[in-house]
Short mmCIF file of C-alpha atoms and ligand atoms in Angstrom, two decimals:
data_model
loop_
_atom_site.label_atom_id
_atom_site.label_comp_id
_atom_site.label_asym_id
_atom_site.label_seq_id
_atom_site.Cartn_x
_atom_site.Cartn_y
_atom_site.Cartn_z
CA UNK A 128 4.15 10.72 -23.17
CA UNK A 129 7.58 11.14 -21.03
CA UNK A 130 10.61 10.14 -22.69
CA UNK A 131 11.74 6.43 -22.34
CA UNK A 132 13.45 5.63 -19.22
CA UNK A 133 11.53 8.24 -16.90
CA UNK A 134 8.53 5.28 -16.59
CA UNK A 135 8.30 1.66 -16.55
CA UNK A 136 5.89 0.02 -17.04
CA UNK A 137 3.70 -1.67 -14.41
CA UNK A 138 2.51 -4.89 -14.82
CA UNK A 139 -0.52 -7.40 -13.88
CA UNK A 140 0.77 -11.01 -12.77
CA UNK A 141 -0.08 -12.14 -16.16
CA UNK A 142 1.84 -10.05 -18.06
CA UNK A 143 4.52 -10.46 -15.90
CA UNK A 144 4.82 -14.39 -16.52
CA UNK A 145 4.36 -14.13 -20.29
CA UNK A 146 7.75 -11.41 -20.00
CA UNK A 147 9.25 -13.04 -17.40
CA UNK A 148 8.56 -16.02 -19.71
CA UNK A 149 9.77 -14.77 -22.97
CA UNK A 150 13.06 -13.07 -21.01
CA UNK A 151 14.98 -16.27 -19.63
CA UNK A 152 12.35 -18.90 -21.35
CA UNK A 153 12.72 -20.93 -17.83
CA UNK A 154 16.39 -21.74 -18.32
CA UNK A 155 18.12 -21.46 -15.48
CA UNK A 156 21.70 -20.19 -16.88
CA UNK A 157 19.26 -16.98 -17.58
CA UNK A 158 18.13 -16.78 -14.26
CA UNK A 159 20.82 -16.86 -12.18
CA UNK A 160 21.76 -13.69 -13.21
CA UNK A 161 19.30 -11.85 -13.33
CA UNK A 162 19.08 -13.75 -9.41
CA UNK A 163 22.91 -12.18 -8.27
CA UNK A 164 21.04 -8.80 -9.67
CA UNK A 165 18.02 -8.91 -7.85
CA UNK A 166 19.81 -10.13 -4.87
CA UNK A 167 22.62 -7.75 -4.63
CA UNK A 168 20.33 -3.97 -5.32
CA UNK A 169 17.90 -5.48 -2.32
CA UNK A 170 20.99 -5.75 -0.50
CA UNK A 171 21.54 -2.27 -1.48
CA UNK A 172 18.44 -0.31 -1.02
CA UNK A 173 18.00 -2.30 2.36
CA UNK A 174 20.84 -1.19 3.84
CA UNK A 175 19.93 2.59 2.11
CA UNK A 176 16.94 2.68 3.89
CA UNK A 177 17.84 0.83 6.55
CA UNK A 178 19.75 4.35 6.88
CA UNK A 179 16.08 6.21 8.45
CA UNK A 180 16.94 4.60 11.67
CA UNK A 181 20.74 4.72 11.78
CA UNK A 182 23.65 3.32 10.94
CA UNK A 183 22.96 -0.44 10.37
CA UNK A 184 24.51 -2.51 13.55
CA UNK A 185 27.97 -4.04 13.46
CA UNK A 186 26.19 -7.05 15.39
CA UNK A 187 23.29 -7.52 13.24
CA UNK A 188 20.78 -10.23 13.44
CA UNK A 189 19.28 -10.53 9.88
CA UNK A 190 15.92 -13.17 9.79
CA UNK A 191 16.09 -14.61 5.79
CA UNK A 192 12.39 -16.14 5.32
CA UNK A 193 13.08 -18.25 2.60
CA UNK A 194 10.03 -20.54 0.56
CA UNK A 195 10.61 -22.70 -2.02
CA UNK A 196 11.97 -20.45 -5.31
CA UNK A 197 13.49 -17.75 -6.42
CA UNK A 198 12.08 -15.22 -4.40
CA UNK A 199 13.61 -17.05 -1.31
CA UNK A 200 16.92 -17.26 -3.82
CA UNK A 201 17.03 -13.69 -4.10
CA UNK A 202 16.34 -12.80 -0.29
CA UNK A 203 19.74 -15.45 0.45
CA UNK A 204 21.15 -13.65 -2.18
CA UNK A 205 21.02 -10.53 -0.03
CA UNK A 206 21.66 -11.98 3.03
CA UNK A 207 24.79 -12.67 1.74
CA UNK A 208 25.98 -9.51 0.36
CA UNK A 209 24.81 -7.50 3.83
CA UNK A 210 26.83 -10.38 5.61
CA UNK A 211 29.93 -10.02 3.03
CA UNK A 212 29.66 -6.04 4.05
CA UNK A 213 29.27 -6.71 7.52
CA UNK A 214 31.65 -9.06 9.25
CA UNK A 215 30.05 -9.07 12.12
CA UNK A 216 26.28 -9.86 11.14
CA UNK A 217 24.62 -12.57 11.46
CA UNK A 218 21.57 -14.46 9.76
CA UNK A 219 18.94 -16.34 11.04
CA UNK A 220 17.84 -18.75 8.16
CA UNK A 221 14.70 -19.62 8.05
CA UNK A 222 13.21 -22.19 5.19
CA UNK A 223 10.11 -22.35 5.51
CA UNK A 224 8.76 -25.14 3.40
CA UNK A 225 12.37 -27.10 4.77
CA UNK A 226 15.20 -27.51 2.95
CA UNK A 227 14.33 -29.94 1.15
CA UNK A 228 11.90 -28.58 -0.89
CA UNK A 229 14.35 -26.05 -2.58
CA UNK A 230 14.20 -25.66 -5.88
CA UNK A 231 17.57 -25.39 -7.47
CA UNK A 232 18.82 -21.85 -7.71
CA UNK A 233 17.16 -21.50 -3.98
CA UNK A 234 19.78 -24.08 -3.36
CA UNK A 235 22.49 -22.83 -4.62
CA UNK A 236 21.69 -19.55 -3.08
CA UNK A 237 22.02 -20.84 0.25
CA UNK A 238 24.73 -23.10 -0.44
CA UNK A 239 26.74 -19.68 -1.16
CA UNK A 240 25.01 -18.30 1.39
CA UNK A 241 26.59 -20.54 3.94
CA UNK A 242 29.85 -20.85 2.59
CA UNK A 243 30.36 -17.13 2.61
CA UNK A 244 30.00 -17.24 6.03
CA UNK A 245 29.91 -20.54 7.58
CA UNK A 246 29.92 -19.83 10.82
CA UNK A 247 27.36 -16.65 10.87
CA UNK A 248 24.57 -18.46 9.32
CA UNK A 249 22.11 -20.88 11.70
CA UNK A 250 18.72 -22.19 10.65
CA UNK A 251 16.12 -22.03 12.57
CA UNK A 252 12.91 -24.01 12.54
CA UNK A 253 9.68 -21.88 13.14
CA UNK A 254 9.41 -22.67 16.14
CA UNK A 255 12.99 -21.25 16.77
CA UNK A 256 11.72 -17.99 14.87
CA UNK A 257 8.92 -18.32 17.31
CA UNK A 258 10.75 -18.63 20.66
CA UNK A 259 12.87 -15.62 19.66
CA UNK A 260 12.91 -13.41 22.38
CA UNK A 261 15.80 -10.50 21.15
CA UNK A 262 14.17 -10.05 17.54
CA UNK A 263 16.26 -8.90 14.58
CA UNK A 264 17.16 -5.94 13.25
CA UNK A 265 16.27 -6.85 9.48
CA UNK A 266 13.74 -9.62 8.34
CA UNK A 267 13.85 -10.56 4.75
CA UNK A 268 10.12 -12.08 3.79
CA UNK A 269 11.47 -14.09 0.44
CA UNK A 270 8.30 -16.47 1.30
CA UNK A 271 6.45 -16.77 -1.98
CA UNK A 272 7.02 -15.30 -5.25
CA UNK A 273 4.72 -13.91 -7.94
CA UNK A 274 4.74 -16.85 -10.04
CA UNK A 275 3.22 -18.81 -7.02
CA UNK A 276 0.53 -16.62 -4.89
CA UNK A 277 -1.41 -20.64 -2.99
CA UNK A 278 -3.69 -19.53 -0.44
CA UNK A 279 -1.57 -19.78 2.55
CA UNK A 280 -2.29 -22.59 4.86
CA UNK A 281 -2.48 -22.41 7.98
CA UNK A 282 0.92 -23.17 9.90
CA UNK A 283 3.02 -20.41 7.38
CA UNK A 284 0.11 -18.09 8.35
CA UNK A 285 1.20 -18.42 12.46
CA UNK A 286 4.54 -17.69 11.26
CA UNK A 287 4.19 -14.74 9.00
CA UNK A 288 2.17 -13.18 12.37
CA UNK A 289 4.03 -14.54 14.94
CA UNK A 290 6.93 -12.64 12.85
CA UNK A 291 4.87 -9.68 12.81
CA UNK A 292 5.14 -9.98 16.52
CA UNK A 293 8.73 -10.02 16.96
CA UNK A 294 10.43 -6.99 17.41
CA UNK A 295 12.32 -6.20 14.36
CA UNK A 296 13.65 -2.66 13.30
CA UNK A 297 13.33 -3.49 9.35
CA UNK A 298 10.90 -5.60 7.21
CA UNK A 299 11.57 -6.18 4.02
CA UNK A 300 9.05 -8.13 1.67
CA UNK A 301 10.85 -9.25 -1.62
CA UNK A 302 8.73 -8.37 -4.66
CA UNK A 303 5.00 -8.70 -2.59
CA UNK A 304 4.43 -9.20 0.60
CA UNK A 305 3.42 -13.16 1.76
CA UNK A 306 0.31 -13.52 2.62
CA UNK A 307 -0.09 -11.65 6.07
CA UNK A 308 3.71 -10.38 6.29
CA UNK A 309 3.61 -6.96 6.92
CA UNK A 310 6.49 -4.72 5.32
CA UNK A 311 7.96 -1.56 6.16
CA UNK A 312 9.41 -1.62 2.58
CA UNK A 313 8.25 -4.18 -0.63
CA UNK A 314 11.22 -4.11 -3.30
CA UNK A 315 9.87 -4.55 -6.54
CA UNK A 316 12.50 -6.53 -8.47
CA UNK A 317 12.84 -5.65 -11.85
CA UNK A 318 9.16 -5.28 -12.75
CA UNK A 319 6.67 -3.63 -10.51
CA UNK A 320 3.39 -5.75 -10.27
CA UNK A 321 0.16 -4.57 -10.05
CA UNK A 322 -1.22 -6.25 -6.84
CA UNK A 323 1.91 -4.50 -4.69
CA UNK A 324 0.38 -1.22 -4.65
CA UNK A 325 -2.64 -2.15 -4.15
CA UNK A 326 -2.03 -4.37 -0.96
CA UNK A 327 -1.70 -2.51 2.56
CA UNK A 328 0.78 -4.91 3.45
CA UNK A 329 3.21 -3.50 0.94
CA UNK A 330 4.73 -0.44 3.08
CA UNK A 331 6.70 1.80 1.11
CA UNK A 332 6.85 0.43 -2.78
CA UNK A 333 10.50 0.41 -4.44
CA UNK A 334 11.19 -0.63 -7.69
CA UNK A 335 14.76 -1.67 -8.06
CA UNK A 336 15.52 -1.20 -12.38
CA UNK A 337 17.31 -4.95 -13.42
CA UNK A 338 17.27 -3.20 -17.02
CA UNK A 339 15.05 -5.35 -18.28
CA UNK A 340 12.65 -2.36 -20.31
CA UNK A 341 15.23 -0.12 -21.59
CA UNK A 342 13.35 1.62 -23.90
CA UNK A 343 10.49 -0.39 -23.53
CA UNK A 344 7.54 1.73 -24.86
CA UNK A 345 5.11 2.69 -21.20
CA UNK A 346 2.05 1.20 -20.73
CA UNK A 347 -1.46 3.13 -19.57
CA UNK A 348 0.24 2.21 -16.06
CA UNK A 349 4.03 3.21 -15.38
CA UNK A 350 6.06 3.65 -12.35
CA UNK A 351 8.39 6.88 -12.59
CA UNK A 352 12.15 6.54 -12.15
CA UNK A 353 15.04 8.58 -11.24
CA UNK A 354 16.15 9.44 -15.12
CA UNK A 355 12.96 11.20 -15.11
CA UNK A 356 14.90 14.11 -13.75
CA UNK A 357 18.27 13.43 -16.79
CA UNK A 358 16.71 16.81 -18.16
CA UNK A 359 17.96 18.68 -14.81
CA UNK A 360 21.26 17.15 -14.84
CA UNK A 361 22.22 19.04 -17.82
CA UNK A 362 24.51 22.37 -18.30
CA UNK A 363 22.68 25.32 -19.05
CA UNK A 364 23.56 26.76 -21.55
CA UNK A 365 25.98 30.06 -21.68
CA UNK A 366 24.12 32.68 -23.37
CA UNK A 367 21.16 32.58 -21.02
CA UNK A 368 19.94 35.07 -18.64
CA UNK A 369 17.15 34.42 -15.71
CA UNK A 370 14.43 34.88 -18.61
CA UNK A 371 14.95 32.13 -19.81
CA UNK A 372 14.21 30.25 -17.10
CA UNK A 373 10.68 31.34 -16.92
CA UNK A 374 8.69 33.44 -14.29
CA UNK A 375 6.53 31.97 -12.06
CA UNK A 376 3.83 33.77 -10.14
CA UNK A 377 2.21 32.19 -6.77
CA UNK A 378 -0.79 33.52 -5.08
CA UNK A 379 -1.23 32.67 -1.79
CA UNK A 380 -1.50 33.31 1.56
CA UNK A 381 -3.93 34.45 4.49
CA UNK A 382 -3.36 35.98 8.10
CA UNK A 383 -4.53 32.42 8.90
CA UNK A 384 -1.39 30.35 7.12
CA UNK A 385 1.52 32.68 6.32
CA UNK A 386 4.13 30.36 6.47
CA UNK A 387 2.51 28.15 3.39
CA UNK A 388 3.15 30.55 0.82
CA UNK A 389 6.55 31.15 1.54
CA UNK A 390 7.31 27.37 1.51
CA UNK A 391 6.21 27.49 -1.57
CA UNK A 392 8.01 30.68 -2.81
CA UNK A 393 11.36 28.99 -1.10
CA UNK A 394 10.98 25.67 -3.13
CA UNK A 395 10.28 27.62 -6.36
CA UNK A 396 13.23 29.06 -5.86
CA UNK A 397 14.73 26.20 -5.56
CA UNK A 398 13.78 24.45 -8.55
CA UNK A 399 15.29 26.45 -11.45
CA UNK A 400 12.81 29.08 -12.23
CA UNK A 401 14.57 31.82 -13.07
CA UNK A 402 12.28 34.78 -11.00
CA UNK A 403 9.80 34.15 -8.55
CA UNK A 404 7.07 36.90 -7.21
CA UNK A 405 4.48 36.43 -4.89
CA UNK A 406 1.65 37.82 -4.93
CA UNK A 407 0.26 37.98 -0.78
CA UNK A 408 -1.92 39.72 2.11
CA UNK A 409 0.51 43.13 1.99
CA UNK A 410 1.00 42.67 5.46
CA UNK A 411 3.10 39.93 5.36
CA UNK A 412 4.83 41.02 2.09
CA UNK A 413 7.81 42.92 3.76
CA UNK A 414 7.96 40.19 6.15
CA UNK A 415 8.52 38.11 3.91
CA UNK A 416 11.31 40.22 1.49
CA UNK A 417 13.23 40.14 4.49
CA UNK A 418 13.26 36.66 5.20
CA UNK A 419 13.47 35.62 0.80
CA UNK A 420 15.35 38.83 -0.42
CA UNK A 421 15.72 36.40 -4.32
CA UNK A 422 11.75 36.43 -4.63
CA UNK A 423 10.02 40.03 -5.77
CA UNK A 424 7.20 40.32 -2.90
CA UNK A 425 3.63 42.04 -4.02
CA UNK A 426 1.48 43.49 -1.50
CA UNK A 427 -2.13 43.02 -1.60
CA UNK A 428 -4.72 44.37 -0.78
CA UNK A 429 -6.28 42.24 2.43
CA UNK A 430 -9.92 41.04 2.63
CA UNK A 431 -11.75 41.55 6.49
CA UNK A 432 -10.57 37.92 6.91
CA UNK A 433 -7.08 38.38 6.15
CA UNK A 434 -7.14 36.73 2.93
CA UNK A 435 -5.98 38.06 -0.80
CA UNK A 436 -8.62 40.67 -1.57
CA UNK A 437 -10.82 40.68 -4.47
CA UNK A 438 -9.98 45.15 -5.37
CA UNK A 439 -6.08 44.29 -6.27
CA UNK A 440 -7.53 42.01 -9.69
CA UNK A 441 -6.37 45.10 -11.68
CA UNK A 442 -3.02 44.53 -10.41
CA UNK A 443 -3.05 41.27 -10.54
CA UNK A 444 -4.11 41.36 -13.71
CA UNK A 445 -1.55 44.64 -15.02
CA UNK A 446 1.48 42.52 -13.38
CA UNK A 447 0.33 39.10 -14.72
CA UNK A 448 0.65 40.41 -18.50
CA UNK A 449 2.95 43.35 -18.29
CA UNK A 450 5.77 42.50 -21.21
CA UNK A 451 9.68 42.74 -20.21
CA UNK A 452 12.17 42.25 -22.91
CA UNK A 453 9.02 41.20 -25.36
CA UNK A 454 8.12 38.19 -23.19
CA UNK A 455 5.70 37.53 -21.06
CA UNK A 456 6.28 38.35 -17.81
CA UNK A 457 3.99 35.40 -16.13
CA UNK A 458 5.37 31.67 -17.71
CA UNK A 459 3.20 29.61 -14.82
CA UNK A 460 1.29 30.45 -11.70
CA UNK A 461 0.80 28.79 -8.94
CA UNK A 462 -2.52 29.11 -6.74
CA UNK A 463 -3.60 28.18 -3.30
CA UNK A 464 -0.81 27.71 -1.01
CA UNK A 465 -1.59 29.30 1.98
CA UNK A 466 -5.13 30.86 0.53
CA UNK A 467 -8.27 30.12 3.55
CA UNK A 468 -10.82 29.62 2.66
CA UNK A 469 -11.38 33.50 2.30
CA UNK A 470 -15.06 34.23 -0.04
CA UNK A 471 -13.55 37.07 -1.59
CA UNK A 472 -9.96 35.37 -1.85
CA UNK A 473 -12.06 32.60 -3.71
CA UNK A 474 -13.50 34.81 -5.69
CA UNK A 475 -10.04 36.69 -6.36
CA UNK A 476 -8.29 33.26 -7.70
CA UNK A 477 -11.61 32.71 -9.78
CA UNK A 478 -11.64 35.79 -11.52
CA UNK A 479 -7.72 35.34 -12.08
CA UNK A 480 -8.42 31.57 -13.43
CA UNK A 481 -11.75 33.05 -15.57
CA UNK A 482 -9.11 35.82 -17.32
CA UNK A 483 -5.26 34.06 -17.26
CA UNK A 484 -6.22 32.56 -21.49
CA UNK A 485 -3.39 30.50 -21.97
CA UNK A 486 -0.16 31.01 -18.68
CA UNK A 487 -0.63 26.91 -17.51
CA UNK A 488 -1.12 27.37 -13.80
CA UNK A 489 -1.27 24.67 -10.76
CA UNK A 490 -3.97 24.70 -8.08
CA UNK A 491 -3.46 23.94 -4.52
CA UNK A 492 -4.63 23.23 -1.63
CA UNK A 493 -7.71 25.68 -0.95
CA UNK A 494 -7.44 26.29 -4.34
CA UNK A 495 -8.70 23.15 -5.34
CA UNK A 496 -12.45 23.70 -5.17
CA UNK A 497 -14.80 22.82 -7.79
CA UNK A 498 -16.03 25.64 -9.42
CA UNK A 499 -12.26 27.48 -8.74
CA UNK A 500 -10.55 24.60 -10.64
CA UNK A 501 -13.50 24.81 -13.44
CA UNK A 502 -13.24 28.25 -13.99
CA UNK A 503 -10.79 29.51 -17.03
CA UNK A 504 -9.46 27.39 -20.21
CA UNK A 505 -5.82 27.75 -19.34
CA UNK A 506 -3.66 24.52 -19.10
CA UNK A 507 -3.87 23.23 -15.22
CA UNK A 508 -1.58 20.45 -12.68
CA UNK A 509 -3.54 19.70 -9.83
CA UNK A 510 -2.07 18.47 -6.71
CA UNK A 511 -5.04 17.08 -4.00
CA UNK A 512 -4.78 15.11 -1.49
CA UNK A 513 -7.13 12.50 -1.00
CA UNK A 514 -9.38 14.09 0.81
CA UNK A 515 -9.49 17.47 -1.55
CA UNK A 516 -9.84 14.27 -4.49
CA UNK A 517 -12.80 12.78 -3.10
CA UNK A 518 -13.82 17.02 -3.05
CA UNK A 519 -13.50 17.94 -6.37
CA UNK A 520 -13.38 14.52 -8.74
CA UNK A 521 -15.96 15.13 -10.53
CA UNK A 522 -15.27 18.73 -11.76
CA UNK A 523 -11.58 17.74 -12.48
CA UNK A 524 -11.73 19.68 -16.55
CA UNK A 525 -10.25 16.75 -19.42
CA UNK A 526 -7.33 17.59 -19.94
CA UNK A 527 -5.43 18.21 -16.59
CA UNK A 528 -3.05 16.60 -14.74
CA UNK A 529 -3.63 15.44 -12.04
CA UNK A 530 -1.21 14.68 -9.27
CA UNK A 531 -2.86 12.83 -6.42
CA UNK A 532 -0.91 12.81 -3.04
CA UNK A 533 -0.45 10.15 -0.83
CA UNK A 534 1.70 8.12 0.30
CA UNK A 535 2.73 6.64 -2.82
CA UNK A 536 1.87 9.59 -5.24
CA UNK A 537 0.06 9.03 -8.34
CA UNK A 538 0.47 11.49 -11.45
CA UNK A 539 -2.40 10.76 -14.28
CA UNK A 540 -3.23 12.31 -17.83
CA UNK A 541 -5.12 11.26 -20.36
CA UNK A 542 -6.03 7.98 -18.75
CA UNK A 543 -2.17 7.47 -17.97
CA UNK A 544 -0.97 6.69 -14.58
CA UNK A 545 3.08 7.13 -13.50
CA UNK A 546 2.86 6.52 -9.82
CA UNK A 547 5.94 7.83 -8.09
CA UNK A 548 8.15 5.43 -5.77
CA UNK A 549 9.77 7.98 -3.76
CA UNK A 550 9.96 9.68 -0.55
CA UNK A 551 8.07 8.67 2.87
CA UNK A 552 6.39 9.69 6.35
CA UNK A 553 8.91 12.15 6.34
CA UNK A 554 6.72 13.87 4.20
CA UNK A 555 3.92 13.37 7.08
CA UNK A 556 4.25 16.69 8.59
CA UNK A 557 3.18 20.42 7.65
CA UNK A 558 3.86 22.35 4.51
CA UNK A 559 5.23 19.12 2.69
CA UNK A 560 2.96 19.73 -0.06
CA UNK A 561 3.54 23.65 -0.25
CA UNK A 562 6.63 22.84 -1.18
CA UNK A 563 6.12 20.52 -3.49
CA UNK A 564 3.82 23.08 -5.44
CA UNK A 565 6.23 25.59 -5.57
CA UNK A 566 8.42 22.76 -7.10
CA UNK A 567 6.19 21.96 -9.85
CA UNK A 568 5.75 25.18 -10.53
CA UNK A 569 9.19 26.62 -10.93
CA UNK A 570 9.64 23.76 -13.57
CA UNK A 571 6.23 24.39 -15.53
CA UNK A 572 7.80 28.08 -15.22
CA UNK A 573 10.69 26.63 -17.00
CA UNK A 574 8.88 24.51 -19.59
CA UNK A 575 5.71 26.00 -19.69
CA UNK A 576 4.11 23.48 -22.41
CA UNK A 577 5.47 20.35 -20.59
CA UNK A 578 3.13 20.06 -18.30
CA UNK A 579 3.00 16.43 -17.67
CA UNK A 580 6.71 17.17 -17.18
CA UNK A 581 6.54 19.10 -14.13
CA UNK A 582 4.34 16.97 -12.25
CA UNK A 583 6.24 13.87 -12.70
CA UNK A 584 9.59 15.35 -12.67
CA UNK A 585 8.86 17.74 -8.89
CA UNK A 586 7.28 14.39 -7.69
CA UNK A 587 9.96 12.40 -8.32
CA UNK A 588 13.13 14.96 -7.24
CA UNK A 589 10.14 15.61 -4.10
CA UNK A 590 10.26 12.32 -3.02
CA UNK A 591 13.54 11.86 -3.43
CA UNK A 592 14.43 14.17 -1.98
CA UNK A 593 12.76 13.89 1.16
CA UNK A 594 13.98 9.62 1.07
CA UNK A 595 17.41 11.62 1.18
CA UNK A 596 16.49 14.13 4.43
CA UNK A 597 15.61 10.59 6.15
CA UNK A 598 18.40 9.10 5.49
CA UNK A 599 20.19 11.76 6.90
CA UNK A 600 18.48 12.98 9.80
CA UNK A 601 16.01 10.14 10.84
CA UNK A 602 12.50 10.66 10.46
CA UNK A 603 11.89 12.29 13.58
CA UNK A 604 13.55 15.47 14.99
CA UNK A 605 13.15 17.52 11.35
CA UNK A 606 11.41 20.75 9.79
CA UNK A 607 9.56 20.03 6.14
CA UNK A 608 11.98 22.54 4.89
CA UNK A 609 15.26 20.98 5.67
CA UNK A 610 14.10 18.85 2.44
CA UNK A 611 15.60 22.17 0.20
CA UNK A 612 18.80 20.99 1.15
CA UNK A 613 18.51 17.68 -0.46
CA UNK A 614 17.40 18.89 -3.80
CA UNK A 615 20.76 19.85 -5.23
CA UNK A 616 22.65 15.93 -3.90
CA UNK A 617 19.27 14.04 -5.99
CA UNK A 618 20.08 16.18 -8.90
CA UNK A 619 23.93 15.58 -8.96
CA UNK A 620 23.27 12.36 -7.60
CA UNK A 621 25.82 12.16 -4.52
CA UNK A 622 23.29 10.29 -2.02
CA UNK A 623 21.92 7.49 -4.19
N1 LIG B 1373 2.63 27.31 7.52
C1 LIG B 1373 1.51 27.15 7.40
O1 LIG B 1373 1.70 27.87 6.93
C2 LIG B 1373 0.52 25.71 6.79
C3 LIG B 1373 -0.55 25.68 6.61
N2 LIG B 1373 -1.04 24.48 6.00
C4 LIG B 1373 -2.26 24.12 5.40
O2 LIG B 1373 -2.34 22.78 4.35
C5 LIG B 1373 -1.80 23.62 2.71
C6 LIG B 1373 -1.44 22.22 1.92
O3 LIG B 1373 -0.14 21.90 3.37
P1 LIG B 1373 0.43 20.69 3.61
O4 LIG B 1373 0.85 20.47 4.87
O5 LIG B 1373 1.37 20.67 2.65
O6 LIG B 1373 -0.02 19.22 3.45
P2 LIG B 1373 -0.38 17.76 1.68
O7 LIG B 1373 -1.77 17.14 2.83
O8 LIG B 1373 -0.99 19.05 0.93
O9 LIG B 1373 0.72 17.51 0.69
C7 LIG B 1373 1.23 16.26 1.76
C8 LIG B 1373 2.74 15.93 1.17
O10 LIG B 1373 3.19 14.97 1.59
C9 LIG B 1373 2.98 13.75 0.99
N3 LIG B 1373 2.72 12.90 2.15
C10 LIG B 1373 2.05 13.23 3.49
N4 LIG B 1373 2.35 11.86 3.96
C11 LIG B 1373 2.84 10.70 3.45
C12 LIG B 1373 3.41 9.09 3.35
N5 LIG B 1373 3.45 9.01 4.39
N6 LIG B 1373 4.65 8.69 2.61
C13 LIG B 1373 4.72 9.31 1.67
N7 LIG B 1373 4.60 11.08 1.52
C14 LIG B 1373 3.89 11.73 2.14
C15 LIG B 1373 2.66 14.12 0.29
O11 LIG B 1373 2.67 13.17 -0.78
C16 LIG B 1373 2.36 15.36 -0.01
O12 LIG B 1373 2.98 15.21 -1.29
C17 LIG B 1373 -1.16 24.55 3.08
O13 LIG B 1373 -1.16 25.38 1.51
C18 LIG B 1373 -2.10 25.49 3.73
O14 LIG B 1373 -3.52 25.98 3.51
C19 LIG B 1373 -1.03 23.37 6.16
O15 LIG B 1373 -1.91 22.89 7.56
C20 LIG B 1373 0.79 23.45 7.36
C21 LIG B 1373 1.17 24.44 7.70
#
């Protein structure tokens, strides 16, 4: 289990409905402040995410699709905050069911928006939206809330389809996408509901914590929060040295994929681990040592295929159990980055796992083979992407922590699921997974008994750093390893 606050429950629609009924009891005087918080949080998050595209345009055009209820109200409040922050931005508000249909709090949100910027807010009917040739910089979808999900009538479906076809730079859904609305981001206000995670139109899911769950126990499915990183923000004790922060051994690399293991080592060094030793093919070690001198590089005999040969197993065995100052040398292992599918390398890592009785291990990339992951008894974290997961699913040992990587990374352990609502397509480039394996390994080396914590913290940290990278430099013209330069600011909370 993670500490309270590091993960908040994901609820089904019925659970969310009951939860909100208990929280507000249908009392508008309690609902209105929560809507205000939601609207502000949406505005802040949208403007932050917009930075992946560049600066929010001074003369931005914002389209608000408002339904009858609180979801529409949240979108209208968000639009007000955006217009207040950007004094030349304009809002086109489309009341999808007509202005007269607004429920009291949505009506109040509309009135406040109109009063805050009377000459910058225009009401558009569906025909005006559909005819709009200029497009919009931002669209906020607040048509349907989760309380009310009717089958979408033809007229509304047509409007949504035409908005999908309009040029819009960023499409944001409030709480859940309405009908077939195709969101770039869905902002889950206060509660992440299960259908959002399953809806292919949700885009990137952002959890906006409105304080509903402080202190609540976790459910079987939960969303991770930045609080998962809290222990990494504390000052270190003064009477410590490198041995107090673990020693990670990384085994990988091949002539086919030399760079992958280098990236894992670089990431592990930035994770706070005291020592990192890498076991790589001997032709690579001197070059890597010149590039990354902080790590200890150990050149291993090479197989004819350019991978790690079996013959150096005794050398590895000696190093792994070597004692320095009374502490076992390795406190965690990462096996796999850049390993390639070399038969001798497979035999070597299978043997390493067989002789390793208790050092926790992260198995990544080509080490994710059914017979390898089932070898030995040491505790393990597996980090498969979707294809690798399919390949090894049936062989996953009980008790393993599984980091199922993808656009929405899911961490599974003992029947519980933790989703990470961080990271995005800036990670869709070679080496992102190698960095993640190095980070998780480095965290594990520092706390070898805490596998779930290392997996969750590493995933959140990696995803948040990716978000910072994309906000600073966009999604396109970057290199994977630039992510590492954003790890400090995630911990120091500078750019969130
Ligand atoms: N330079 C090299 O030597 C390379 C070696 N490679 C070999 O492949 C593995 C690992 O590959 P990697 O490229 O690191 O990718 P993974 O698929 O394991 O992990 C991807 C990582 O990124 C996240 N992600 C991807 N897309 C998205 C998205 N749209 N939204 C959010 N997050 C996303 C995903 O969740 C993962 O965390 C390496 O060891 C070598 O054996 C590679 O070919 C690359 C170059």
